mmCIF file of N, CA and C in Angstrom:
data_model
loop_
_atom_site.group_PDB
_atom_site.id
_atom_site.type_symbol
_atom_site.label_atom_id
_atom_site.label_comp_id
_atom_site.label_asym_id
_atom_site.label_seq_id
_atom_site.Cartn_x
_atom_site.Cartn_y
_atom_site.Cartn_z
ATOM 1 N N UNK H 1 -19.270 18.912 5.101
ATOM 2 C CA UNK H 1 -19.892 17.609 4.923
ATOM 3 C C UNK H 1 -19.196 16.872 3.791
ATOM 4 N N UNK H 2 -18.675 15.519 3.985
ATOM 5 C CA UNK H 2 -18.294 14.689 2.926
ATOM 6 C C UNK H 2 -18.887 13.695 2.864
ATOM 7 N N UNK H 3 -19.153 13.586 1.505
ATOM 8 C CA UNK H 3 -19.394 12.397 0.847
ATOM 9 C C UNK H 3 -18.585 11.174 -0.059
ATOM 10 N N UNK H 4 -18.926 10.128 0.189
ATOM 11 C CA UNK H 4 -17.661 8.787 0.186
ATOM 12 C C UNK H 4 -18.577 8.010 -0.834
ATOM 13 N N UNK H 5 -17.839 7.876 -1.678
ATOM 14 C CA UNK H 5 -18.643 6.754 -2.626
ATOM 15 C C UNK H 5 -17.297 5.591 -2.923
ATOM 16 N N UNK H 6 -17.673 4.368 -3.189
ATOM 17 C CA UNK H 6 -16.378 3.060 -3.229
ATOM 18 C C UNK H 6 -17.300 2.518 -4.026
ATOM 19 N N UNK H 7 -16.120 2.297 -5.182
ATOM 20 C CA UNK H 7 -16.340 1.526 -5.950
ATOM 21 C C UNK H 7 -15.550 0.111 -5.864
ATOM 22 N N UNK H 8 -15.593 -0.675 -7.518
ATOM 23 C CA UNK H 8 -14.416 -1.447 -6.991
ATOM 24 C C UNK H 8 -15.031 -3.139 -6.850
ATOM 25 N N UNK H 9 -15.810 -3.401 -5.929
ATOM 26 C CA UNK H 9 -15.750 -4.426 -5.360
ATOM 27 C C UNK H 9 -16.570 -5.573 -6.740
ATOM 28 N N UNK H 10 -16.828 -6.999 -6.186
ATOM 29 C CA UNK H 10 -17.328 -7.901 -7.043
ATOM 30 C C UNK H 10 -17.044 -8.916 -6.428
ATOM 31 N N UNK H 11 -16.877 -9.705 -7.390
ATOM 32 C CA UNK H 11 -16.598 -11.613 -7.206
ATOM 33 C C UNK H 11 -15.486 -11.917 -7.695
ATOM 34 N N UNK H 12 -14.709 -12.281 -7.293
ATOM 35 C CA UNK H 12 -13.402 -13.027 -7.757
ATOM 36 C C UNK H 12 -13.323 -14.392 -6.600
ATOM 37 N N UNK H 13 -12.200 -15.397 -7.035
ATOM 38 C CA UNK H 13 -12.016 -16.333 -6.710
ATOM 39 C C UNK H 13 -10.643 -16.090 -5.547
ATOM 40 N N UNK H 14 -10.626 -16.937 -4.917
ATOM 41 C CA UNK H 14 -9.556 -17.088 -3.928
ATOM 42 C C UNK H 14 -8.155 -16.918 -4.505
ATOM 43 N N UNK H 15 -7.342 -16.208 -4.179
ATOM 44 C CA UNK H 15 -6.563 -16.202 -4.630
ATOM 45 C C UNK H 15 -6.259 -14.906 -5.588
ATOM 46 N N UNK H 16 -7.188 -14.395 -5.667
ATOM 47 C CA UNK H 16 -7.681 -13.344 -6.876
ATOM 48 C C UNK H 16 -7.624 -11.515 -6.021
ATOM 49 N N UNK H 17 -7.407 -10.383 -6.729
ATOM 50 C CA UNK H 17 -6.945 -9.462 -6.341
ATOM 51 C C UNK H 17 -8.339 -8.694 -6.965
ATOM 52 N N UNK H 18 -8.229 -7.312 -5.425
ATOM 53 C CA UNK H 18 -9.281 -6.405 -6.116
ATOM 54 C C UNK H 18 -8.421 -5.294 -6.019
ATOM 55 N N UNK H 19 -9.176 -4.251 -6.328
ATOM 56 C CA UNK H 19 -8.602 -2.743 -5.694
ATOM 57 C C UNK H 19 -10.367 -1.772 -5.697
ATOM 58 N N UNK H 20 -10.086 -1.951 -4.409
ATOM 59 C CA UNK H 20 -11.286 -0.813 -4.124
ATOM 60 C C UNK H 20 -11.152 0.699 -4.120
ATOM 61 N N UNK H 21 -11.967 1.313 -5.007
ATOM 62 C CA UNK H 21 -11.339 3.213 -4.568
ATOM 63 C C UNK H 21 -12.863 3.577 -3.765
ATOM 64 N N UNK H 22 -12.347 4.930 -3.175
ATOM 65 C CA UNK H 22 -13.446 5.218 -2.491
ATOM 66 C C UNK H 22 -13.516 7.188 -3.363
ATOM 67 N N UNK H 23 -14.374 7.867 -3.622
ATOM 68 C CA UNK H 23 -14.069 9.209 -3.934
ATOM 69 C C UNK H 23 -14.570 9.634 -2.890
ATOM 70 N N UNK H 24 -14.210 10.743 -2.573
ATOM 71 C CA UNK H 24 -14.499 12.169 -1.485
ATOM 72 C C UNK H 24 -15.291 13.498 -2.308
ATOM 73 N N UNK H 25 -16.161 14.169 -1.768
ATOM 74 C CA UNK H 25 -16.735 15.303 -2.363
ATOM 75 C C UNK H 25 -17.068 16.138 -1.283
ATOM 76 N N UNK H 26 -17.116 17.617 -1.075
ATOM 77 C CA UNK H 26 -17.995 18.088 -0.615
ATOM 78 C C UNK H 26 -16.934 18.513 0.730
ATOM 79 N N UNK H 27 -15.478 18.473 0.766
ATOM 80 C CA UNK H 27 -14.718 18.452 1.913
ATOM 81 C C UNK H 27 -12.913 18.766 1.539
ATOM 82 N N UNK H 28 -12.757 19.542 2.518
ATOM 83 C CA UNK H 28 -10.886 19.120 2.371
ATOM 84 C C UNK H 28 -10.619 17.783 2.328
ATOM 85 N N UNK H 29 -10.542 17.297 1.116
ATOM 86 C CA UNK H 29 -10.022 15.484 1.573
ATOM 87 C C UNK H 29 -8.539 15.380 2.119
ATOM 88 N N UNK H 30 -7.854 16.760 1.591
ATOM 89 C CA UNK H 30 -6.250 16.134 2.563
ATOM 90 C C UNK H 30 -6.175 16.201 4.331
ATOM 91 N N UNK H 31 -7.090 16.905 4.393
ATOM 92 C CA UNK H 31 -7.272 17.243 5.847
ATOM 93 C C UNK H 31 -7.827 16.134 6.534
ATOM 94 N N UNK H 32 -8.505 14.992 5.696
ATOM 95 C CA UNK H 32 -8.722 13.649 6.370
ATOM 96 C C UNK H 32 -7.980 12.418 6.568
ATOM 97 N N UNK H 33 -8.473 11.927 7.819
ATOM 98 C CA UNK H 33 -7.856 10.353 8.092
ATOM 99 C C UNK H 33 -8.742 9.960 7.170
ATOM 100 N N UNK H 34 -8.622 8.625 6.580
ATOM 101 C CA UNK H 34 -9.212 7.777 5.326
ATOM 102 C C UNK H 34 -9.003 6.492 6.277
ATOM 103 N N UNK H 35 -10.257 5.575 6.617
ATOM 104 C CA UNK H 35 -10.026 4.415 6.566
ATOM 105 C C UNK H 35 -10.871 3.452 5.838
ATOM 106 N N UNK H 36 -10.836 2.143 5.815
ATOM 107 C CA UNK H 36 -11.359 1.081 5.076
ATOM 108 C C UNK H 36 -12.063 0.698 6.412
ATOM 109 N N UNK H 37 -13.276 -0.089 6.435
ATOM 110 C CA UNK H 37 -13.825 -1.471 6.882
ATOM 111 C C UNK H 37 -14.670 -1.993 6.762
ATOM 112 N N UNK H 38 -14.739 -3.130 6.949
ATOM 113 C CA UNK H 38 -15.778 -4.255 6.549
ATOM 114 C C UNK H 38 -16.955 -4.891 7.483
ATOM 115 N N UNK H 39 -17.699 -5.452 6.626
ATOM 116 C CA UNK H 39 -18.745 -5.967 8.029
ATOM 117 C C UNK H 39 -19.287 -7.354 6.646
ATOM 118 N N UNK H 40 -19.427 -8.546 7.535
ATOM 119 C CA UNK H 40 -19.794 -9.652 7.087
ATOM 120 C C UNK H 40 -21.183 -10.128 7.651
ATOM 121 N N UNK H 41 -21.674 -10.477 6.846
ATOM 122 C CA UNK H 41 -23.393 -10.920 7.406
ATOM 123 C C UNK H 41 -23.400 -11.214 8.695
ATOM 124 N N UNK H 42 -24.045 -10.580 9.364
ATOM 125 C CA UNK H 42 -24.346 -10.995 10.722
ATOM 126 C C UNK H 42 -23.474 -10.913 12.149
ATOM 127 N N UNK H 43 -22.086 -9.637 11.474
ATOM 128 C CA UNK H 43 -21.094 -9.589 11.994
ATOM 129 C C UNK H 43 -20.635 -8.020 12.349
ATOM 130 N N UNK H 44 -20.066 -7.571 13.191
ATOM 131 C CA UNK H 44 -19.808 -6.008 13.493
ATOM 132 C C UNK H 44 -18.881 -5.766 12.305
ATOM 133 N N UNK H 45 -18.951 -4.516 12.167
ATOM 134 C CA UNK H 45 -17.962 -3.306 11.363
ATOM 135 C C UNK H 45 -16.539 -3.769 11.897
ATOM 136 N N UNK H 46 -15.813 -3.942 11.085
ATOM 137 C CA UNK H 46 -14.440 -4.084 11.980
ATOM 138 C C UNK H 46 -13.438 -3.432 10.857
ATOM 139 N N UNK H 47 -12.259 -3.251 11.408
ATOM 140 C CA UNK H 47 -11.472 -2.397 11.099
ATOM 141 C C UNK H 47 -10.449 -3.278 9.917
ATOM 142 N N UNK H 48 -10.332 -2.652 8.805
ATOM 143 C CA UNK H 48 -9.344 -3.020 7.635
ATOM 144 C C UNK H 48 -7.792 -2.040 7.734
ATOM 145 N N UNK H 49 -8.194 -0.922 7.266
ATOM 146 C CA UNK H 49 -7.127 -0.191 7.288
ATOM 147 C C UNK H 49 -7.336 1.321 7.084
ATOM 148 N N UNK H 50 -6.195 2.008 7.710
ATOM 149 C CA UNK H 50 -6.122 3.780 7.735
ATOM 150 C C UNK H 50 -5.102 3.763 7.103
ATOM 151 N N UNK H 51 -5.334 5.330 6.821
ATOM 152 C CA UNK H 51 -4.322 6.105 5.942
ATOM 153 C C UNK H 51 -4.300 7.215 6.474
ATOM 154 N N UNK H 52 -3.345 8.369 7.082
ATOM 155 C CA UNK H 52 -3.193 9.681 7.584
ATOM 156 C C UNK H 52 -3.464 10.513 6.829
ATOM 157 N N UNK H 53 -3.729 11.837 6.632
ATOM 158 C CA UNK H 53 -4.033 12.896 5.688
ATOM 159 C C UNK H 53 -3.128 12.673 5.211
ATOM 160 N N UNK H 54 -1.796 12.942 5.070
ATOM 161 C CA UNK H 54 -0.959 13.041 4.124
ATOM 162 C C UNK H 54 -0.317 12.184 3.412
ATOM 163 N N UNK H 55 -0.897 10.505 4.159
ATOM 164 C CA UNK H 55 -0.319 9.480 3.373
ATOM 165 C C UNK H 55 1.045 9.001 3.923
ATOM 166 N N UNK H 56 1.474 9.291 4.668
ATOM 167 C CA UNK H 56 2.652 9.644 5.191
ATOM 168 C C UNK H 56 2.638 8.098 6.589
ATOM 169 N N UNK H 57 1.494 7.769 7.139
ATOM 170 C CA UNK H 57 1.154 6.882 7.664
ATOM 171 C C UNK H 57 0.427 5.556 7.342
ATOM 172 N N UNK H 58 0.197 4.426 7.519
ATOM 173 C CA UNK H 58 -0.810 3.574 6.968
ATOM 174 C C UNK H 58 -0.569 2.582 8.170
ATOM 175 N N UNK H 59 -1.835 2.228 8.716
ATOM 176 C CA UNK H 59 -1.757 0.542 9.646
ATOM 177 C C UNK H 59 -2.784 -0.384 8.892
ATOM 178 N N UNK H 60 -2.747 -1.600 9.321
ATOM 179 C CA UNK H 60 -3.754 -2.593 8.876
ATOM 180 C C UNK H 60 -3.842 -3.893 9.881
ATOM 181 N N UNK H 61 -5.051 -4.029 9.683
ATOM 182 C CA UNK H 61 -6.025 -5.325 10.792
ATOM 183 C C UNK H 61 -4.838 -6.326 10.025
ATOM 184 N N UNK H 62 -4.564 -6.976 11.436
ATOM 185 C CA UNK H 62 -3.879 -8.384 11.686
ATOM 186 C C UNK H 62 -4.194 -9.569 10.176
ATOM 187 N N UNK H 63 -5.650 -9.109 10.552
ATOM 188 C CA UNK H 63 -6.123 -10.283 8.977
ATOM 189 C C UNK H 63 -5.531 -9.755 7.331
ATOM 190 N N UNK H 64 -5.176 -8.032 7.145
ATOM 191 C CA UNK H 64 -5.273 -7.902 5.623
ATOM 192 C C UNK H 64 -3.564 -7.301 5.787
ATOM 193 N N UNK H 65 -3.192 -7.568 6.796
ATOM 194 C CA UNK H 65 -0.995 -7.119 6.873
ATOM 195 C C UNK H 65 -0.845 -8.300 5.904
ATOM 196 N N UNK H 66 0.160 -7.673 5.157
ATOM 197 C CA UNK H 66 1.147 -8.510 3.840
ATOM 198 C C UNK H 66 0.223 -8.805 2.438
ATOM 199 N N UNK H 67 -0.830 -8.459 2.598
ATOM 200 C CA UNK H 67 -2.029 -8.715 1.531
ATOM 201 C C UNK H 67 -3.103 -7.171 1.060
ATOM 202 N N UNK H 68 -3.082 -6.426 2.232
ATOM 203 C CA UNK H 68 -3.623 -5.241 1.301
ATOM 204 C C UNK H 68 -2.753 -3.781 1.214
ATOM 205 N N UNK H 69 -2.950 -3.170 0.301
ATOM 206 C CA UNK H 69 -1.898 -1.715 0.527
ATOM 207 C C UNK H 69 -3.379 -0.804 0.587
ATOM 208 N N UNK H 70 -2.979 0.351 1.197
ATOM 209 C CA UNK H 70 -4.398 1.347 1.503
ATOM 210 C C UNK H 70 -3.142 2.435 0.797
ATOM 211 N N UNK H 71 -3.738 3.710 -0.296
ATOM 212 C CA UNK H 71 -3.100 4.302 -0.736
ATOM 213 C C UNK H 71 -4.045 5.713 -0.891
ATOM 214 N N UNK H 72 -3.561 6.712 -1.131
ATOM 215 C CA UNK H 72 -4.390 7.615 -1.310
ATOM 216 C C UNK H 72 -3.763 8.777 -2.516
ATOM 217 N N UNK H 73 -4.990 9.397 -3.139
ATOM 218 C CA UNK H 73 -4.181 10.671 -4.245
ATOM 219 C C UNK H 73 -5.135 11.654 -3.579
ATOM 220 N N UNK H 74 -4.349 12.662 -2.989
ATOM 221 C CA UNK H 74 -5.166 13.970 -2.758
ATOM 222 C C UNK H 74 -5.502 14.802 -3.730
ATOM 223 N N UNK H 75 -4.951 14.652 -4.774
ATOM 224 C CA UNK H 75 -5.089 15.902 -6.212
ATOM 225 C C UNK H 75 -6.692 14.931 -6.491
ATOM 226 N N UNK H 76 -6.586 13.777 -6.402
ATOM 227 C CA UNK H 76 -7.727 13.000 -6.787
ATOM 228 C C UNK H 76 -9.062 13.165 -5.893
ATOM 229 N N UNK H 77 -8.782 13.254 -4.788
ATOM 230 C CA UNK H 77 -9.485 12.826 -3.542
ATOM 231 C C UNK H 77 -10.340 11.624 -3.685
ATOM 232 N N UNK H 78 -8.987 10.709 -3.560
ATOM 233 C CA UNK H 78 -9.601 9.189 -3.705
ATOM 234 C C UNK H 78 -8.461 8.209 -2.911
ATOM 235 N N UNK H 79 -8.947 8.019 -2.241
ATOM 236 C CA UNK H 79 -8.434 6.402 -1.358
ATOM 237 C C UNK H 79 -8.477 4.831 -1.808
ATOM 238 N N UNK H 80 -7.847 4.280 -1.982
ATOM 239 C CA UNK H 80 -7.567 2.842 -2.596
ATOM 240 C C UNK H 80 -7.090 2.054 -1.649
ATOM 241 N N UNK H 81 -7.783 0.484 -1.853
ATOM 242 C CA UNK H 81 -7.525 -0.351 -0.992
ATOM 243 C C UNK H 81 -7.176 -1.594 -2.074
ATOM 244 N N UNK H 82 -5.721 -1.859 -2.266
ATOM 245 C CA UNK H 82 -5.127 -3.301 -2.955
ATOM 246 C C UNK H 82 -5.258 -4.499 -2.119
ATOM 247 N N UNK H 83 -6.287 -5.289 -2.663
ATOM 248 C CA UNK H 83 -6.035 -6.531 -2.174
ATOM 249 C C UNK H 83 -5.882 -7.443 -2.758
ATOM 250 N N UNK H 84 -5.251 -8.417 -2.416
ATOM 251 C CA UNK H 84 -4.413 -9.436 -2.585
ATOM 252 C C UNK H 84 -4.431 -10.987 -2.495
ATOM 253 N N UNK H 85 -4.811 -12.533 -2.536
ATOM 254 C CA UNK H 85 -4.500 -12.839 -2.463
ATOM 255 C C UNK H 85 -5.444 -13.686 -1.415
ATOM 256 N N UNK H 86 -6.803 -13.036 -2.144
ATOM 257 C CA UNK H 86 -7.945 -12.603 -1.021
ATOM 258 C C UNK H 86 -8.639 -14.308 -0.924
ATOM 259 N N UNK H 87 -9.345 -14.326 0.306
ATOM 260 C CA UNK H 87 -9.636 -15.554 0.823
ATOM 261 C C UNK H 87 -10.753 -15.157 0.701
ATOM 262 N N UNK H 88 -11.850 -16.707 1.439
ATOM 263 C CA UNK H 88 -13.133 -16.449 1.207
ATOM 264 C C UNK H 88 -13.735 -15.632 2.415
ATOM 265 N N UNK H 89 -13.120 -15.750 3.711
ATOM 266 C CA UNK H 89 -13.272 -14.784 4.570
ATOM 267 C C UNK H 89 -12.782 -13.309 4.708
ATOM 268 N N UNK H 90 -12.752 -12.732 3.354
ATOM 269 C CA UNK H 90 -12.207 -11.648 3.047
ATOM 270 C C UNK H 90 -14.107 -11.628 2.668
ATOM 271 N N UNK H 91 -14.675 -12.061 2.539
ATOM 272 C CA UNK H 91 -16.150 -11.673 1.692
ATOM 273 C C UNK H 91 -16.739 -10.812 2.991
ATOM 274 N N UNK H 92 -17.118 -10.113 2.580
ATOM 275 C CA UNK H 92 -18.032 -8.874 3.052
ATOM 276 C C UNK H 92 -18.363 -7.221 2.351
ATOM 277 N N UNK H 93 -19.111 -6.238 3.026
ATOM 278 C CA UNK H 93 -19.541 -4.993 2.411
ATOM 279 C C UNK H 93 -18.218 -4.143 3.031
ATOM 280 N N UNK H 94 -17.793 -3.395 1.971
ATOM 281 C CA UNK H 94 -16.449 -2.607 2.420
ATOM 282 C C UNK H 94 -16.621 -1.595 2.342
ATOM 283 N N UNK H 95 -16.913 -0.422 3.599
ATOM 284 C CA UNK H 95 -16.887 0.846 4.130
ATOM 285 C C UNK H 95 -15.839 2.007 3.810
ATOM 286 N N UNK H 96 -15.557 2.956 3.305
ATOM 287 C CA UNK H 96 -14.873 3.940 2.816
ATOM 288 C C UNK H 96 -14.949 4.454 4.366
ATOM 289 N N UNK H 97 -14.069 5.508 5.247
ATOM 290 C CA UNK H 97 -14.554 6.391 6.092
ATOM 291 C C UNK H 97 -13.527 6.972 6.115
ATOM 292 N N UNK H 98 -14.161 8.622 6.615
ATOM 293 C CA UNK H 98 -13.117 9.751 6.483
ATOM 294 C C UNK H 98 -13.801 10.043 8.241
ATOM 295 N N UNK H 99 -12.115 10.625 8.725
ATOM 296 C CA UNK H 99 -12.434 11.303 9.998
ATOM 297 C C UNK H 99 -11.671 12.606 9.754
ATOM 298 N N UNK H 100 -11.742 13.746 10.770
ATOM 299 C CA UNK H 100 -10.874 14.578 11.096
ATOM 300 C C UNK H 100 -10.273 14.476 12.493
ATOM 301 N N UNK H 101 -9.323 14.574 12.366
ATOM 302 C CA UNK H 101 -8.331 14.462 14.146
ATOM 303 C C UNK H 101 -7.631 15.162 13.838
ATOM 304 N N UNK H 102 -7.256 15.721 15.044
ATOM 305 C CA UNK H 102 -6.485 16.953 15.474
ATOM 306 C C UNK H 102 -4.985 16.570 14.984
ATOM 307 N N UNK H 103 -4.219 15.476 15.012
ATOM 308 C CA UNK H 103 -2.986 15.658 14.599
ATOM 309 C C UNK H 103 -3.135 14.387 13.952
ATOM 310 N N UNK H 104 -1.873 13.899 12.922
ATOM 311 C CA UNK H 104 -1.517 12.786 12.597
ATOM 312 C C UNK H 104 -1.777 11.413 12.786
ATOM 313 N N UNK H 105 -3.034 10.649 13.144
ATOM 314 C CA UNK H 105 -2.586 9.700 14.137
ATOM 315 C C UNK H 105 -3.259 8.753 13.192
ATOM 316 N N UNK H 106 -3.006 7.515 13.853
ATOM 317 C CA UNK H 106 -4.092 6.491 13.552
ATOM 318 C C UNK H 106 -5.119 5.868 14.249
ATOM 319 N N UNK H 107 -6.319 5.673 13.150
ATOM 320 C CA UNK H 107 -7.487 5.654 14.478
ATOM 321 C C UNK H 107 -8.023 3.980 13.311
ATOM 322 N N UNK H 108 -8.823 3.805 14.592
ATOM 323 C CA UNK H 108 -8.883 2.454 14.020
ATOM 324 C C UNK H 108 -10.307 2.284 14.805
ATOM 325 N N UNK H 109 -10.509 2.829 15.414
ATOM 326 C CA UNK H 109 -12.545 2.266 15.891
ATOM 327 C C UNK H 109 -13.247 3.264 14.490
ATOM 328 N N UNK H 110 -14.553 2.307 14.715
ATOM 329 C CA UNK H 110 -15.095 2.700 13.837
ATOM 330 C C UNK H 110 -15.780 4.177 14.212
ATOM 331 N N UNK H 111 -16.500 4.178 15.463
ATOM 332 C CA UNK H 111 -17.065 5.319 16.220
ATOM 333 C C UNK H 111 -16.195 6.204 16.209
ATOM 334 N N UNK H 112 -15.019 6.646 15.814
ATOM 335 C CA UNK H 112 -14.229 7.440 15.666
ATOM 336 C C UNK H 112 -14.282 8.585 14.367
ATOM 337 N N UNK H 113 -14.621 7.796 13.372
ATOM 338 C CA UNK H 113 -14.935 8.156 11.674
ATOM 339 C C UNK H 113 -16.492 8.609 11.572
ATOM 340 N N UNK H 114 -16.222 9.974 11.266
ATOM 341 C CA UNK H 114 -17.852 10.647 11.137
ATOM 342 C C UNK H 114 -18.546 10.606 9.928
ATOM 343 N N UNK H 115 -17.878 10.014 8.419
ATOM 344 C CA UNK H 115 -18.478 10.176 7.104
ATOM 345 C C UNK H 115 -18.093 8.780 6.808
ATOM 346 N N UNK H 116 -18.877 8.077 6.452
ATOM 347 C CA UNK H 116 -19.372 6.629 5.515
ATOM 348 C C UNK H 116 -19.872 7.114 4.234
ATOM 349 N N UNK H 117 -19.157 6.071 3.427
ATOM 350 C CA UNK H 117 -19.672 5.663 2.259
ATOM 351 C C UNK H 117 -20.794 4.702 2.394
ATOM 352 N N UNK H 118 -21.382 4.227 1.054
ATOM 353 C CA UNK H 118 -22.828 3.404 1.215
ATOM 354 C C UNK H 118 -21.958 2.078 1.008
ATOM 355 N N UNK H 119 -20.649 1.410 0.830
ATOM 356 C CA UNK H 119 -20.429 -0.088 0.833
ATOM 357 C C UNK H 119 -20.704 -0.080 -0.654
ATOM 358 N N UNK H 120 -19.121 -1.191 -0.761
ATOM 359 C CA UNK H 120 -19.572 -2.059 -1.771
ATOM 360 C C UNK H 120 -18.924 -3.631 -1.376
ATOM 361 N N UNK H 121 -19.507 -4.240 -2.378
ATOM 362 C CA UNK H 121 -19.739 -5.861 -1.976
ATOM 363 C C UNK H 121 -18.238 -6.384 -2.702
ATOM 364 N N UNK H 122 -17.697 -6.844 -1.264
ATOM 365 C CA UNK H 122 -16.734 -8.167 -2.330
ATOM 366 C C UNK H 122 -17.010 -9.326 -1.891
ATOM 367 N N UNK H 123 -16.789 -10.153 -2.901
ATOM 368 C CA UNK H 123 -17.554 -11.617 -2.348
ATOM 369 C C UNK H 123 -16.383 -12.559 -3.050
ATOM 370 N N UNK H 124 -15.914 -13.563 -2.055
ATOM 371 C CA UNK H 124 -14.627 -14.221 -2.858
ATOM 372 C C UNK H 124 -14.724 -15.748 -2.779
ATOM 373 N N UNK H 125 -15.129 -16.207 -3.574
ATOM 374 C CA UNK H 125 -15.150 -17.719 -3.503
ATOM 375 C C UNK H 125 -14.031 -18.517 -3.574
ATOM 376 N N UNK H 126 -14.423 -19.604 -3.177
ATOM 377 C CA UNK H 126 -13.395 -20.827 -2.858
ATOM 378 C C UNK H 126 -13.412 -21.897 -4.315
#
């Protein structure tokens, strides 16, 4: 069983950079896929970005390519999400999730990822 806690988030202005970490407990964290995602009031979970167990891989949603890096320290067991440059439709609650899959891959539905964190809030004004 793992547990995901993300810190990180707040208020900044457009234009303005966060870095979200997420910690892992309670699990092999290198043995996990790590992804990010978000959900905006009144809006589905949608996908930010993965990271492969070993780091060795990373993709990202159409909206956060050229603006966020997803990074990970396994000695740490902590996942980081750099963002960048962030708009006001970047505002929403940002999801930590760890999966296990059988090989290398990247997964990107949310129903895929069996451990959530509780969210934290970024909110980015204009």
């Amino acid at each position: 069983q793992v547990q995901l806690v993300e810190s990180g988030g707040g208020l900044v202005q457009a234009g303005g950079s966060l870095r979200l970490s997420c910690a892992a407990s309670g699990g092999t964290f290198s043995l996990y896929t790590m992804g990010w995602f978000r959900q905006a009031p009144g809006k589905e979970r949608d996908f930010v970005a993965t990271i492969s167990w070993s780091g060795g891989r990373t993709y990202y949603a159409d909206s956060m390519k050229g603006r966020g890096t997803i990074s990970r320290d396994n000695a740490k067991n902590t996942v980081y999400l750099q963002m960048n440059s962030l708009k006001p439709e970047d505002t929403a609650v940002y999801y930590c999730a760890a999966g296990l899959f059988l090989v290398n891959t990247i997964v990107t539905t949310t129903s895929s990822y069996g451990y959530w964190g509780q969210g934290t809030q970024v909110t980015v004004s204009s």
